[in-house]
Coordinates of C-alpha atoms and ligand atoms in Angstrom, one line a residue:
X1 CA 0.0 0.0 0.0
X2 CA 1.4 3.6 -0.7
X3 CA 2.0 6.2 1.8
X4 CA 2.0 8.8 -0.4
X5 CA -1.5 11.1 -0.7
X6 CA -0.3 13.8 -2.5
X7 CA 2.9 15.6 -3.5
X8 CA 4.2 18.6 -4.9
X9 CA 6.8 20.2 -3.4
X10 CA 6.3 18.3 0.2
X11 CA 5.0 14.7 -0.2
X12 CA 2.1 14.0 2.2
X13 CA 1.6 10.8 3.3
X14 CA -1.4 8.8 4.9
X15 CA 0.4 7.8 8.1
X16 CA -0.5 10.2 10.8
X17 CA 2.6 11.2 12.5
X18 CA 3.6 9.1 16.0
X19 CA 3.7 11.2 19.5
X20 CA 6.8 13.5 20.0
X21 CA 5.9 13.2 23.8
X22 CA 9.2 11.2 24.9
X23 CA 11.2 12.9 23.0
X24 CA 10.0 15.7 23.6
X25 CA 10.6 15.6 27.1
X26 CA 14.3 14.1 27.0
X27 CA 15.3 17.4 24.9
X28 CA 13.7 19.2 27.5
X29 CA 15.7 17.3 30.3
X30 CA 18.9 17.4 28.8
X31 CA 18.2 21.6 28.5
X32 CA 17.4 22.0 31.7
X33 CA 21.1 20.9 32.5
X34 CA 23.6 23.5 33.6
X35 CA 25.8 24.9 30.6
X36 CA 28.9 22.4 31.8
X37 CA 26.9 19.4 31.6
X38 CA 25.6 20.5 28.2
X39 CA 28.9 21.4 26.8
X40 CA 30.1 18.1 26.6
X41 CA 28.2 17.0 24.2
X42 CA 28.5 20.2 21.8
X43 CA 29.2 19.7 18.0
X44 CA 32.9 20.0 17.9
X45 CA 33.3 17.2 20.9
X46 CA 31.8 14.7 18.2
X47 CA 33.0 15.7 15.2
X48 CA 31.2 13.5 13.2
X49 CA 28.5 14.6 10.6
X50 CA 26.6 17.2 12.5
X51 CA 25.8 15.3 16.0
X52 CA 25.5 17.0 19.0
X53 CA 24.5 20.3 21.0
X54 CA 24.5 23.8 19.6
X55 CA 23.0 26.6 21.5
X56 CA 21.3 29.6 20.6
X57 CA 23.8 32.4 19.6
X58 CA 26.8 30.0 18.7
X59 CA 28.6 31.0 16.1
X60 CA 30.8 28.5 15.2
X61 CA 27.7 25.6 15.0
X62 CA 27.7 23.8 11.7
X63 CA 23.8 24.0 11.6
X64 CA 22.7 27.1 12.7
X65 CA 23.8 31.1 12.3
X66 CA 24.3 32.7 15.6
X67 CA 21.1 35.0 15.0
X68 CA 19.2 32.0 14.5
X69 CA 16.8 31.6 17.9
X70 CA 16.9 28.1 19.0
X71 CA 19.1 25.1 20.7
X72 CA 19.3 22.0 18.9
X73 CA 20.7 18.5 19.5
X74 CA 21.1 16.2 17.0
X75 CA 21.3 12.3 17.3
X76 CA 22.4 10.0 14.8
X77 CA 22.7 6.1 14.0
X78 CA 26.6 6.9 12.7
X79 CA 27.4 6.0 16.6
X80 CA 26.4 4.1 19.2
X81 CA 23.2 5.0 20.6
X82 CA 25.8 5.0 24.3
X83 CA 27.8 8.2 23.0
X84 CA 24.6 10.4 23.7
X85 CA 23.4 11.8 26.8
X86 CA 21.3 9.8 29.3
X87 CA 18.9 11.5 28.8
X88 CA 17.9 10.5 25.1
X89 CA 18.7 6.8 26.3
X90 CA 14.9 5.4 26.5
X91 CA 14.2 7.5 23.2
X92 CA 16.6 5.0 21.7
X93 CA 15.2 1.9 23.5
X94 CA 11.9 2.5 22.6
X95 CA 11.5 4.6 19.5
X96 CA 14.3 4.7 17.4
X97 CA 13.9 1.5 15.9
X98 CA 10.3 2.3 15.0
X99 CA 10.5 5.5 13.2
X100 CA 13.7 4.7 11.7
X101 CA 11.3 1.8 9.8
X102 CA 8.5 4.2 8.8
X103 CA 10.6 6.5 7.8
X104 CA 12.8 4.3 5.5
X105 CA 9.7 3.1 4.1
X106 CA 8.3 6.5 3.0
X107 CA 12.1 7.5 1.7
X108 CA 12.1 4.3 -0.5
X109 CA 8.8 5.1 -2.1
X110 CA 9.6 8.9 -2.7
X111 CA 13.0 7.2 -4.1
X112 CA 11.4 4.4 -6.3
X113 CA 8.7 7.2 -8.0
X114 CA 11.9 9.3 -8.9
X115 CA 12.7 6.2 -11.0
X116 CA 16.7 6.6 -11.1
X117 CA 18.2 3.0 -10.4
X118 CA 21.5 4.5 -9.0
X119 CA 19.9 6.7 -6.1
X120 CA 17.7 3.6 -5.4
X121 CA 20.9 1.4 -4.7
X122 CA 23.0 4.5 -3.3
X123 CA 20.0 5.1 -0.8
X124 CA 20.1 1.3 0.1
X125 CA 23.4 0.9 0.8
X126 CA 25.3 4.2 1.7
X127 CA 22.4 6.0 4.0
X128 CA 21.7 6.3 7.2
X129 CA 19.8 8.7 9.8
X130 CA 19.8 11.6 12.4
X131 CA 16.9 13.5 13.7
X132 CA 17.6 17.5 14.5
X133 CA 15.5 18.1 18.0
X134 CA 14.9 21.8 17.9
X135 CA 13.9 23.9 20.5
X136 CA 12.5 28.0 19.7
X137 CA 11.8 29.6 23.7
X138 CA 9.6 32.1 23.9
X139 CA 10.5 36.0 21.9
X140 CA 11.7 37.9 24.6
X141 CA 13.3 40.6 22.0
X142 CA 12.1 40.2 18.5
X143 CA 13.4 43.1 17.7
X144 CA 16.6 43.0 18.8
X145 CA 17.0 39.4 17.0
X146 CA 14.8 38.5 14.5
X147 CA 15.6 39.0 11.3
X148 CA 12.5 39.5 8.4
X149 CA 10.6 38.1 10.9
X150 CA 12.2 34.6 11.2
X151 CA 13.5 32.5 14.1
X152 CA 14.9 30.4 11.8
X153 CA 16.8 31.9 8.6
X154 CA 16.1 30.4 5.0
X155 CA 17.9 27.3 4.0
X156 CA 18.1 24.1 2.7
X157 CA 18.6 21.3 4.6
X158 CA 21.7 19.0 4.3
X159 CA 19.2 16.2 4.2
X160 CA 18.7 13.9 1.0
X161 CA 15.3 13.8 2.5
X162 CA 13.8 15.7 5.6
X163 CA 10.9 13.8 7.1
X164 CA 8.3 14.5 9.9
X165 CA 7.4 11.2 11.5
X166 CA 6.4 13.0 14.2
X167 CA 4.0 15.6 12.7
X168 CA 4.9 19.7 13.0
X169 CA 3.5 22.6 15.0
X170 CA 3.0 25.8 12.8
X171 CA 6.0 27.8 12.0
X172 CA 7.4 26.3 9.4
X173 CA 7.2 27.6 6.2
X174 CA 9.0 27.6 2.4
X175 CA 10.2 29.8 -0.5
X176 CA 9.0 29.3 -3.8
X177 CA 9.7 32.0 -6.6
X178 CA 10.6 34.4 -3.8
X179 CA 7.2 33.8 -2.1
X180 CA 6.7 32.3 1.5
X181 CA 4.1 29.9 1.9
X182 CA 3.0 28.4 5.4
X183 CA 3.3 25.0 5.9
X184 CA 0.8 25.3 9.1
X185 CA 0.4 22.1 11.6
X186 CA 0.2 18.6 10.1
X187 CA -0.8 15.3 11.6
X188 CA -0.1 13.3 8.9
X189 CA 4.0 12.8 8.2
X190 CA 5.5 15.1 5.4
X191 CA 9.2 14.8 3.9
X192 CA 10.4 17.1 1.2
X193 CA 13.6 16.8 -0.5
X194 CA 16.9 18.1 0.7
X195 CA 20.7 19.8 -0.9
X196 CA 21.6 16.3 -1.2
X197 CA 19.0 14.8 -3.2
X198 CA 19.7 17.7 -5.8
X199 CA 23.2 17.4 -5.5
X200 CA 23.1 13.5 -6.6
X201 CA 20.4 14.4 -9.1
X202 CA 22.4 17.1 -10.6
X203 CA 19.1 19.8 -10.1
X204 CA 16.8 17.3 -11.7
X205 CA 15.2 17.3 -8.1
X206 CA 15.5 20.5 -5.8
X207 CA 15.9 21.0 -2.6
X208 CA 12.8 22.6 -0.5
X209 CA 14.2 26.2 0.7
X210 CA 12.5 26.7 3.8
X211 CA 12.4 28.7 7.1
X212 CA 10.4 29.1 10.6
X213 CA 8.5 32.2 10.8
X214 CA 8.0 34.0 14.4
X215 CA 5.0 33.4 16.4
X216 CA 1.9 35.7 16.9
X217 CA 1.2 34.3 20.1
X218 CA 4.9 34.3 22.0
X219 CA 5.2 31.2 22.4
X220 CA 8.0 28.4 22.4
X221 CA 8.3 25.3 20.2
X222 CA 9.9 22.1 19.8
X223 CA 10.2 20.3 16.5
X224 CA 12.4 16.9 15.6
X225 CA 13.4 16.6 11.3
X226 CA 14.3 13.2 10.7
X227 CA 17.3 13.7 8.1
X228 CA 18.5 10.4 6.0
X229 CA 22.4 11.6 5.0
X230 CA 25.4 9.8 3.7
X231 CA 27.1 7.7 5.8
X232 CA 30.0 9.3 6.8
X233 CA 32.7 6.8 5.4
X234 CA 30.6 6.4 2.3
X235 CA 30.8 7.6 -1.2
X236 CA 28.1 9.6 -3.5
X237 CA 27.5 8.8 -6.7
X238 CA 27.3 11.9 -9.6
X239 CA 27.7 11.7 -13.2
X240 CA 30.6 10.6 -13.8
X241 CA 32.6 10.3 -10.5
X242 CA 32.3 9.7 -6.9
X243 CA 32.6 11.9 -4.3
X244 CA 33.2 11.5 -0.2
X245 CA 30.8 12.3 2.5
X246 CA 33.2 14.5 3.5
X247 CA 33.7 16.5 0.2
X248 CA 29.8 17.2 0.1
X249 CA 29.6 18.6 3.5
X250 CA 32.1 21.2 2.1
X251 CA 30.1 21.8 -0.8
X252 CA 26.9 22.7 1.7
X253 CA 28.7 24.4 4.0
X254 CA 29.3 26.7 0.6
X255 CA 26.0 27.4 0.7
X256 CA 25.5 29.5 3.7
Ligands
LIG1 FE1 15.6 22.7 7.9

Protein backbone atom coordinates (compact mmCIF):
# COMPACT_ATOMS: atom_id res chain seq x y z
CA UNK A 1 0.00 0.00 0.00
CA UNK A 2 1.36 3.56 -0.68
CA UNK A 3 2.02 6.19 1.81
CA UNK A 4 1.99 8.82 -0.37
CA UNK A 5 -1.53 11.05 -0.68
CA UNK A 6 -0.25 13.81 -2.53
CA UNK A 7 2.91 15.60 -3.55
CA UNK A 8 4.20 18.60 -4.87
CA UNK A 9 6.79 20.19 -3.40
CA UNK A 10 6.34 18.28 0.19
CA UNK A 11 5.02 14.70 -0.16
CA UNK A 12 2.14 13.98 2.17
CA UNK A 13 1.55 10.78 3.28
CA UNK A 14 -1.37 8.76 4.86
CA UNK A 15 0.43 7.79 8.12
CA UNK A 16 -0.47 10.21 10.84
CA UNK A 17 2.59 11.22 12.52
CA UNK A 18 3.61 9.11 16.04
CA UNK A 19 3.67 11.18 19.46
CA UNK A 20 6.78 13.48 20.04
CA UNK A 21 5.92 13.23 23.84
CA UNK A 22 9.25 11.17 24.93
CA UNK A 23 11.19 12.85 23.01
CA UNK A 24 10.03 15.69 23.59
CA UNK A 25 10.62 15.55 27.08
CA UNK A 26 14.33 14.08 27.03
CA UNK A 27 15.35 17.37 24.90
CA UNK A 28 13.70 19.24 27.49
CA UNK A 29 15.74 17.31 30.27
CA UNK A 30 18.86 17.43 28.77
CA UNK A 31 18.24 21.55 28.49
CA UNK A 32 17.36 22.01 31.68
CA UNK A 33 21.08 20.89 32.52
CA UNK A 34 23.58 23.54 33.63
CA UNK A 35 25.85 24.94 30.62
CA UNK A 36 28.87 22.39 31.80
CA UNK A 37 26.88 19.36 31.58
CA UNK A 38 25.60 20.51 28.23
CA UNK A 39 28.89 21.45 26.82
CA UNK A 40 30.11 18.13 26.63
CA UNK A 41 28.21 16.96 24.21
CA UNK A 42 28.48 20.16 21.82
CA UNK A 43 29.17 19.70 17.97
CA UNK A 44 32.95 20.00 17.90
CA UNK A 45 33.26 17.24 20.91
CA UNK A 46 31.82 14.68 18.20
CA UNK A 47 32.96 15.71 15.16
CA UNK A 48 31.16 13.49 13.21
CA UNK A 49 28.49 14.58 10.58
CA UNK A 50 26.55 17.19 12.45
CA UNK A 51 25.84 15.28 16.04
CA UNK A 52 25.53 16.98 18.95
CA UNK A 53 24.45 20.26 21.03
CA UNK A 54 24.51 23.83 19.57
CA UNK A 55 22.96 26.58 21.54
CA UNK A 56 21.28 29.64 20.57
CA UNK A 57 23.76 32.40 19.56
CA UNK A 58 26.75 30.03 18.67
CA UNK A 59 28.61 31.01 16.10
CA UNK A 60 30.80 28.51 15.20
CA UNK A 61 27.65 25.61 15.02
CA UNK A 62 27.68 23.77 11.66
CA UNK A 63 23.76 23.96 11.56
CA UNK A 64 22.73 27.13 12.75
CA UNK A 65 23.80 31.07 12.28
CA UNK A 66 24.31 32.72 15.56
CA UNK A 67 21.08 34.99 14.97
CA UNK A 68 19.20 31.96 14.54
CA UNK A 69 16.84 31.60 17.86
CA UNK A 70 16.93 28.10 18.95
CA UNK A 71 19.15 25.10 20.70
CA UNK A 72 19.26 22.02 18.90
CA UNK A 73 20.73 18.53 19.50
CA UNK A 74 21.06 16.17 17.01
CA UNK A 75 21.29 12.33 17.25
CA UNK A 76 22.42 9.98 14.78
CA UNK A 77 22.69 6.13 13.96
CA UNK A 78 26.55 6.85 12.67
CA UNK A 79 27.42 6.04 16.64
CA UNK A 80 26.43 4.11 19.19
CA UNK A 81 23.24 5.05 20.56
CA UNK A 82 25.78 5.02 24.31
CA UNK A 83 27.77 8.23 23.02
CA UNK A 84 24.57 10.37 23.73
CA UNK A 85 23.35 11.78 26.82
CA UNK A 86 21.32 9.84 29.33
CA UNK A 87 18.89 11.47 28.76
CA UNK A 88 17.88 10.52 25.12
CA UNK A 89 18.70 6.83 26.32
CA UNK A 90 14.86 5.37 26.47
CA UNK A 91 14.17 7.48 23.20
CA UNK A 92 16.64 5.00 21.72
CA UNK A 93 15.18 1.93 23.48
CA UNK A 94 11.92 2.52 22.58
CA UNK A 95 11.50 4.62 19.50
CA UNK A 96 14.35 4.74 17.40
CA UNK A 97 13.90 1.52 15.95
CA UNK A 98 10.30 2.29 14.99
CA UNK A 99 10.48 5.47 13.24
CA UNK A 100 13.70 4.72 11.75
CA UNK A 101 11.33 1.85 9.81
CA UNK A 102 8.51 4.18 8.80
CA UNK A 103 10.56 6.47 7.77
CA UNK A 104 12.84 4.33 5.53
CA UNK A 105 9.66 3.11 4.12
CA UNK A 106 8.25 6.51 3.03
CA UNK A 107 12.11 7.53 1.68
CA UNK A 108 12.11 4.28 -0.51
CA UNK A 109 8.81 5.11 -2.08
CA UNK A 110 9.58 8.87 -2.71
CA UNK A 111 12.95 7.22 -4.06
CA UNK A 112 11.36 4.45 -6.30
CA UNK A 113 8.75 7.19 -8.02
CA UNK A 114 11.88 9.28 -8.90
CA UNK A 115 12.75 6.16 -11.04
CA UNK A 116 16.72 6.57 -11.06
CA UNK A 117 18.24 3.00 -10.43
CA UNK A 118 21.51 4.46 -9.01
CA UNK A 119 19.88 6.71 -6.06
CA UNK A 120 17.72 3.64 -5.42
CA UNK A 121 20.90 1.41 -4.74
CA UNK A 122 23.03 4.53 -3.34
CA UNK A 123 19.96 5.11 -0.84
CA UNK A 124 20.10 1.25 0.09
CA UNK A 125 23.42 0.90 0.75
CA UNK A 126 25.33 4.23 1.72
CA UNK A 127 22.42 6.04 3.96
CA UNK A 128 21.75 6.34 7.22
CA UNK A 129 19.78 8.69 9.77
CA UNK A 130 19.82 11.62 12.40
CA UNK A 131 16.90 13.50 13.74
CA UNK A 132 17.62 17.52 14.49
CA UNK A 133 15.50 18.07 18.02
CA UNK A 134 14.86 21.80 17.85
CA UNK A 135 13.91 23.90 20.54
CA UNK A 136 12.47 27.95 19.69
CA UNK A 137 11.79 29.60 23.71
CA UNK A 138 9.62 32.07 23.86
CA UNK A 139 10.53 36.03 21.90
CA UNK A 140 11.67 37.94 24.60
CA UNK A 141 13.26 40.60 22.01
CA UNK A 142 12.14 40.18 18.54
CA UNK A 143 13.35 43.13 17.74
CA UNK A 144 16.63 43.02 18.78
CA UNK A 145 17.00 39.41 17.04
CA UNK A 146 14.80 38.51 14.46
CA UNK A 147 15.59 38.99 11.30
CA UNK A 148 12.54 39.48 8.43
CA UNK A 149 10.59 38.13 10.94
CA UNK A 150 12.17 34.60 11.22
CA UNK A 151 13.46 32.49 14.11
CA UNK A 152 14.93 30.40 11.85
CA UNK A 153 16.79 31.93 8.62
CA UNK A 154 16.08 30.37 5.00
CA UNK A 155 17.93 27.32 3.97
CA UNK A 156 18.09 24.11 2.72
CA UNK A 157 18.59 21.33 4.63
CA UNK A 158 21.75 19.03 4.33
CA UNK A 159 19.18 16.20 4.23
CA UNK A 160 18.73 13.88 0.99
CA UNK A 161 15.31 13.84 2.45
CA UNK A 162 13.77 15.69 5.60
CA UNK A 163 10.91 13.76 7.15
CA UNK A 164 8.31 14.50 9.91
CA UNK A 165 7.38 11.20 11.51
CA UNK A 166 6.41 13.01 14.20
CA UNK A 167 4.04 15.64 12.73
CA UNK A 168 4.93 19.66 13.04
CA UNK A 169 3.48 22.64 15.01
CA UNK A 170 2.96 25.78 12.76
CA UNK A 171 5.99 27.82 12.00
CA UNK A 172 7.40 26.25 9.37
CA UNK A 173 7.25 27.63 6.16
CA UNK A 174 8.96 27.61 2.44
CA UNK A 175 10.23 29.80 -0.50
CA UNK A 176 8.97 29.27 -3.80
CA UNK A 177 9.73 32.01 -6.64
CA UNK A 178 10.63 34.37 -3.85
CA UNK A 179 7.24 33.76 -2.06
CA UNK A 180 6.69 32.33 1.54
CA UNK A 181 4.09 29.95 1.94
CA UNK A 182 3.04 28.45 5.37
CA UNK A 183 3.32 24.97 5.89
CA UNK A 184 0.85 25.31 9.12
CA UNK A 185 0.42 22.14 11.61
CA UNK A 186 0.20 18.63 10.15
CA UNK A 187 -0.79 15.32 11.61
CA UNK A 188 -0.07 13.30 8.94
CA UNK A 189 4.03 12.80 8.17
CA UNK A 190 5.50 15.10 5.36
CA UNK A 191 9.25 14.77 3.86
CA UNK A 192 10.36 17.08 1.17
CA UNK A 193 13.59 16.80 -0.45
CA UNK A 194 16.92 18.12 0.70
CA UNK A 195 20.72 19.78 -0.91
CA UNK A 196 21.60 16.25 -1.24
CA UNK A 197 19.01 14.78 -3.23
CA UNK A 198 19.74 17.66 -5.76
CA UNK A 199 23.22 17.43 -5.53
CA UNK A 200 23.06 13.48 -6.65
CA UNK A 201 20.45 14.42 -9.11
CA UNK A 202 22.38 17.13 -10.61
CA UNK A 203 19.12 19.77 -10.13
CA UNK A 204 16.82 17.34 -11.71
CA UNK A 205 15.18 17.27 -8.13
CA UNK A 206 15.55 20.48 -5.81
CA UNK A 207 15.87 20.95 -2.61
CA UNK A 208 12.78 22.63 -0.54
CA UNK A 209 14.19 26.17 0.67
CA UNK A 210 12.51 26.66 3.83
CA UNK A 211 12.39 28.74 7.14
CA UNK A 212 10.36 29.08 10.64
CA UNK A 213 8.54 32.24 10.81
CA UNK A 214 7.97 34.01 14.39
CA UNK A 215 5.01 33.36 16.43
CA UNK A 216 1.87 35.71 16.91
CA UNK A 217 1.19 34.26 20.05
CA UNK A 218 4.91 34.34 21.97
CA UNK A 219 5.15 31.19 22.45
CA UNK A 220 8.01 28.44 22.40
CA UNK A 221 8.31 25.32 20.18
CA UNK A 222 9.89 22.13 19.76
CA UNK A 223 10.23 20.27 16.46
CA UNK A 224 12.36 16.93 15.55
CA UNK A 225 13.43 16.57 11.34
CA UNK A 226 14.26 13.20 10.69
CA UNK A 227 17.33 13.67 8.07
CA UNK A 228 18.55 10.41 6.04
CA UNK A 229 22.44 11.64 5.02
CA UNK A 230 25.44 9.81 3.67
CA UNK A 231 27.06 7.70 5.84
CA UNK A 232 29.96 9.25 6.84
CA UNK A 233 32.67 6.82 5.37
CA UNK A 234 30.61 6.36 2.32
CA UNK A 235 30.77 7.59 -1.23
CA UNK A 236 28.13 9.58 -3.49
CA UNK A 237 27.55 8.76 -6.66
CA UNK A 238 27.26 11.93 -9.56
CA UNK A 239 27.72 11.74 -13.20
CA UNK A 240 30.63 10.63 -13.80
CA UNK A 241 32.57 10.30 -10.51
CA UNK A 242 32.32 9.67 -6.93
CA UNK A 243 32.58 11.94 -4.29
CA UNK A 244 33.18 11.48 -0.16
CA UNK A 245 30.84 12.27 2.49
CA UNK A 246 33.24 14.51 3.53
CA UNK A 247 33.68 16.45 0.19
CA UNK A 248 29.79 17.19 0.08
CA UNK A 249 29.63 18.64 3.50
CA UNK A 250 32.07 21.19 2.10
CA UNK A 251 30.15 21.76 -0.78
CA UNK A 252 26.87 22.65 1.71
CA UNK A 253 28.71 24.42 4.03
CA UNK A 254 29.25 26.68 0.58
CA UNK A 255 25.99 27.41 0.65
CA UNK A 256 25.51 29.53 3.71
FE1 LIG B 1 15.56 22.72 7.86
Amino acid sequence: MSHIINEELITTTSQLAFSDALLRNAFRSFLSKDSDYKNQYLQKCYNRAFDGYSYMGQADSLNQYPSDMLHTFVLSDFASSSDFPIEFKEFFDLEWKKIKKLISTIELEIIEQIGDEKLSEFYKESVGHMVSCNYYPKVNNRSKNAIDNKRLSDHSDVSLLTTFPLGVEDGLAYVQNDQSFKVGKKQNVFAFNGYLMQYITAGKQTALLHHVELPNIDEERYSFAFFSLVKPDAKIPLQNTQVDASDYFRDYLKLF
